[in-house]
XYZ file of N, CA, C and O in Angstrom:
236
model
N 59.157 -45.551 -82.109
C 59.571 -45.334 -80.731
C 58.730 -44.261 -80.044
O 58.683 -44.306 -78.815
N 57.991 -43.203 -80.751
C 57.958 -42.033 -80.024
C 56.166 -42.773 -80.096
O 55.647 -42.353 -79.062
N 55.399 -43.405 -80.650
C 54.555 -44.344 -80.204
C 54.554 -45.271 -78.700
O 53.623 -45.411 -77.907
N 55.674 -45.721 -78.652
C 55.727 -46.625 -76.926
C 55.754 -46.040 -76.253
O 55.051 -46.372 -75.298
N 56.860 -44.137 -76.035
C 56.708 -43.270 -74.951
C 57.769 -43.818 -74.211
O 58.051 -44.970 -73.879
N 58.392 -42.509 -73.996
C 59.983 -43.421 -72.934
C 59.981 -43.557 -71.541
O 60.972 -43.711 -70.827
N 58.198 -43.457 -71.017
C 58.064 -44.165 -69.679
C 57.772 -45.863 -70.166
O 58.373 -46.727 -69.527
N 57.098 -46.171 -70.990
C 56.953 -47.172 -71.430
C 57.900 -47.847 -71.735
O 57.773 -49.030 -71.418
N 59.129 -47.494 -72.398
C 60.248 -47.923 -73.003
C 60.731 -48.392 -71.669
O 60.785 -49.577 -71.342
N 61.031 -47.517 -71.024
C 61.650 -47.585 -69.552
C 61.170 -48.647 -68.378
O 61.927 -49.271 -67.634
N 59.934 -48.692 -68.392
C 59.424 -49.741 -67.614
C 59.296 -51.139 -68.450
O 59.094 -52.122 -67.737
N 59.376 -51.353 -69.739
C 59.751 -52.333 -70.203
C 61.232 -53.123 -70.307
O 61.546 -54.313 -70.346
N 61.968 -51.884 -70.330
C 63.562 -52.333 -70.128
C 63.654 -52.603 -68.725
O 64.338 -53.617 -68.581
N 63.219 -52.086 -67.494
C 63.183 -52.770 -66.340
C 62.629 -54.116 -66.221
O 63.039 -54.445 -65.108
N 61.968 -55.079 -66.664
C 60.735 -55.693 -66.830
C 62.151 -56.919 -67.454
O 62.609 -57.936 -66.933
N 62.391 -56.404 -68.402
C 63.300 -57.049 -68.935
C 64.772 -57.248 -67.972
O 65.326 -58.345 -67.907
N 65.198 -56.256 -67.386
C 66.355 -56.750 -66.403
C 66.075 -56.885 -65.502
O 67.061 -56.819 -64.768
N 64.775 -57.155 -64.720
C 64.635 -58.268 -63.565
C 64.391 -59.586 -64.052
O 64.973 -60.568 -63.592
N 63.516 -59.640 -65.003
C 63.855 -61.485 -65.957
C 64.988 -62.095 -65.885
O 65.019 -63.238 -65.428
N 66.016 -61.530 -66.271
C 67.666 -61.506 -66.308
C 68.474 -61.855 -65.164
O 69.433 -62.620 -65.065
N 67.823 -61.057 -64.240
C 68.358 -60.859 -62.350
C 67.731 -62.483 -62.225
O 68.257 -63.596 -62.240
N 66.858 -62.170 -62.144
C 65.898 -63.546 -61.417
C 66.173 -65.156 -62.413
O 66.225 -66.271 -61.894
N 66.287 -64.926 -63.608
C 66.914 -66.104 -64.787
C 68.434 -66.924 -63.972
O 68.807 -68.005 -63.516
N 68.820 -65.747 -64.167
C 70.859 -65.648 -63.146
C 70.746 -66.153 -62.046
O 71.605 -67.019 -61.883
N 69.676 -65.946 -60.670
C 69.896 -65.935 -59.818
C 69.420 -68.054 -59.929
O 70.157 -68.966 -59.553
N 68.191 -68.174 -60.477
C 67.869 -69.357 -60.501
C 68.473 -70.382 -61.268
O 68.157 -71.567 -61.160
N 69.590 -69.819 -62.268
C 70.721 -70.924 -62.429
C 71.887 -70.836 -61.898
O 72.823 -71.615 -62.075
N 71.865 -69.906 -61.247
C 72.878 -70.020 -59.889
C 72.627 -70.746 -58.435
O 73.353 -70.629 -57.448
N 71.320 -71.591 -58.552
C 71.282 -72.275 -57.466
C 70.277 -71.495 -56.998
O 69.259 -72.150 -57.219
N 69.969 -70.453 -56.468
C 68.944 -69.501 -55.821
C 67.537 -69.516 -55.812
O 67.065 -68.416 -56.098
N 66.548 -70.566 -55.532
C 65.579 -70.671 -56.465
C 64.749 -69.498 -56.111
O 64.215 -68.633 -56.805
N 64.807 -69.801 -54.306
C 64.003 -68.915 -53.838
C 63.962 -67.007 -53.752
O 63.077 -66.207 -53.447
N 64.666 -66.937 -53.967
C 65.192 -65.701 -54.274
C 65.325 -64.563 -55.912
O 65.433 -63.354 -56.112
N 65.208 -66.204 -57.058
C 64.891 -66.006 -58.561
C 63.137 -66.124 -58.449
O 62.487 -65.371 -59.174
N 62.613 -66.811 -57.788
C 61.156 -66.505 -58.141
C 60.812 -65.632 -57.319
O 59.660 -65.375 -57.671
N 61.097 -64.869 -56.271
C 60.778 -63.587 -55.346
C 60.554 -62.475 -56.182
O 59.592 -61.790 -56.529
N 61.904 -62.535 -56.410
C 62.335 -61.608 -57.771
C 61.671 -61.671 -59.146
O 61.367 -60.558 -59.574
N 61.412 -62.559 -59.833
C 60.566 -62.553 -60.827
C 59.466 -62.637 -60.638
O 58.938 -62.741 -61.745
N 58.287 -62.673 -59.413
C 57.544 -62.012 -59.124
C 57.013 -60.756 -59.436
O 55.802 -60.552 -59.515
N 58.013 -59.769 -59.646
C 58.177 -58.534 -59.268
C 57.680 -57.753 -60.691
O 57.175 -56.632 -60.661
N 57.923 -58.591 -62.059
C 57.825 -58.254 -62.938
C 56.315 -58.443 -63.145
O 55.988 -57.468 -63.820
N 55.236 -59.187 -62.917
C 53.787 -58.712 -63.225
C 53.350 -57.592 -62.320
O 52.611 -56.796 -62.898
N 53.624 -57.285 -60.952
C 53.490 -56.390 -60.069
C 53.601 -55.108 -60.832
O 52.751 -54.377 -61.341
N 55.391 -55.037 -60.732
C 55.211 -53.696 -61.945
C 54.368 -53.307 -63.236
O 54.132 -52.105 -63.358
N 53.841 -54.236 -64.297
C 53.227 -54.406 -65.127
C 52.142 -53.829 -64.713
O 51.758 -52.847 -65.349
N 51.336 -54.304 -63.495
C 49.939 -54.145 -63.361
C 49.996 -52.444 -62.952
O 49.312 -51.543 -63.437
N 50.863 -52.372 -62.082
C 51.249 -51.104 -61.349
C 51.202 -49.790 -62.365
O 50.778 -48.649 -62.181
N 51.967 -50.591 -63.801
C 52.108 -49.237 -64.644
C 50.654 -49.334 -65.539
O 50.438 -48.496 -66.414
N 49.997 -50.066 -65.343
C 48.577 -50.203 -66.240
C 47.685 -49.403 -65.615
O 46.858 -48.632 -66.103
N 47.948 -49.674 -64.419
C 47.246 -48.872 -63.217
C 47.017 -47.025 -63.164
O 46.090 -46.255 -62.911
N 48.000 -46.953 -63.438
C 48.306 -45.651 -63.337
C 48.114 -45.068 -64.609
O 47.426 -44.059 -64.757
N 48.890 -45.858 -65.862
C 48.136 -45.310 -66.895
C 46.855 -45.136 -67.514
O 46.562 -44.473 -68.509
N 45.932 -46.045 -66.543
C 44.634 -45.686 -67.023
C 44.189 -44.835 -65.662
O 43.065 -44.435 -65.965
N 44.497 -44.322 -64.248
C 44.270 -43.231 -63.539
C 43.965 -41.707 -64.718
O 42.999 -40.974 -64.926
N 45.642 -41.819 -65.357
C 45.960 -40.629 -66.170
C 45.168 -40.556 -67.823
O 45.025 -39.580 -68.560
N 44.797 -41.839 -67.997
C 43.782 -41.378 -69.135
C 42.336 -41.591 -68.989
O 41.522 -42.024 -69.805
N 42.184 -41.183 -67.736
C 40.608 -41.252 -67.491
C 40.025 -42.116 -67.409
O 38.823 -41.869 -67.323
N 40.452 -43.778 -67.375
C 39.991 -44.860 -67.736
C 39.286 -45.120 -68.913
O 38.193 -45.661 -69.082
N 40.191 -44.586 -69.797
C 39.693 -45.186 -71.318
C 40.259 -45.614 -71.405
O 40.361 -46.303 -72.420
């Protein structure tokens, strides 16, 4: 655990409950609104890649 880092942990458990939000919403009928939403999860992904290579110098 202390390998992943509990920003990592953290933005993966988010990552994971918008899948969930957006899964729910699109077997609830919602399509448009489950893929808006699950959208959201590579955005963040890239967002936190982003930044973590700002902070390690781009290595």
């Amino acid at each position: 655990m202390k390998k992943i880092g509990s920003l990592n942990l953290f933005m993966i458990a988010l990552c994971v409950l918008i899948i969930i939000v957006a899964m729910y919403l699109f077997l609830r009928g919602d399509q448009r609104h489950a893929i808006f939403i699950g959208l959201w999860v590579p955005t963040i992904l890239a967002f936190a890649i982003f930044i973590k290579q700002i902070f390690n110098g781009g290595k």
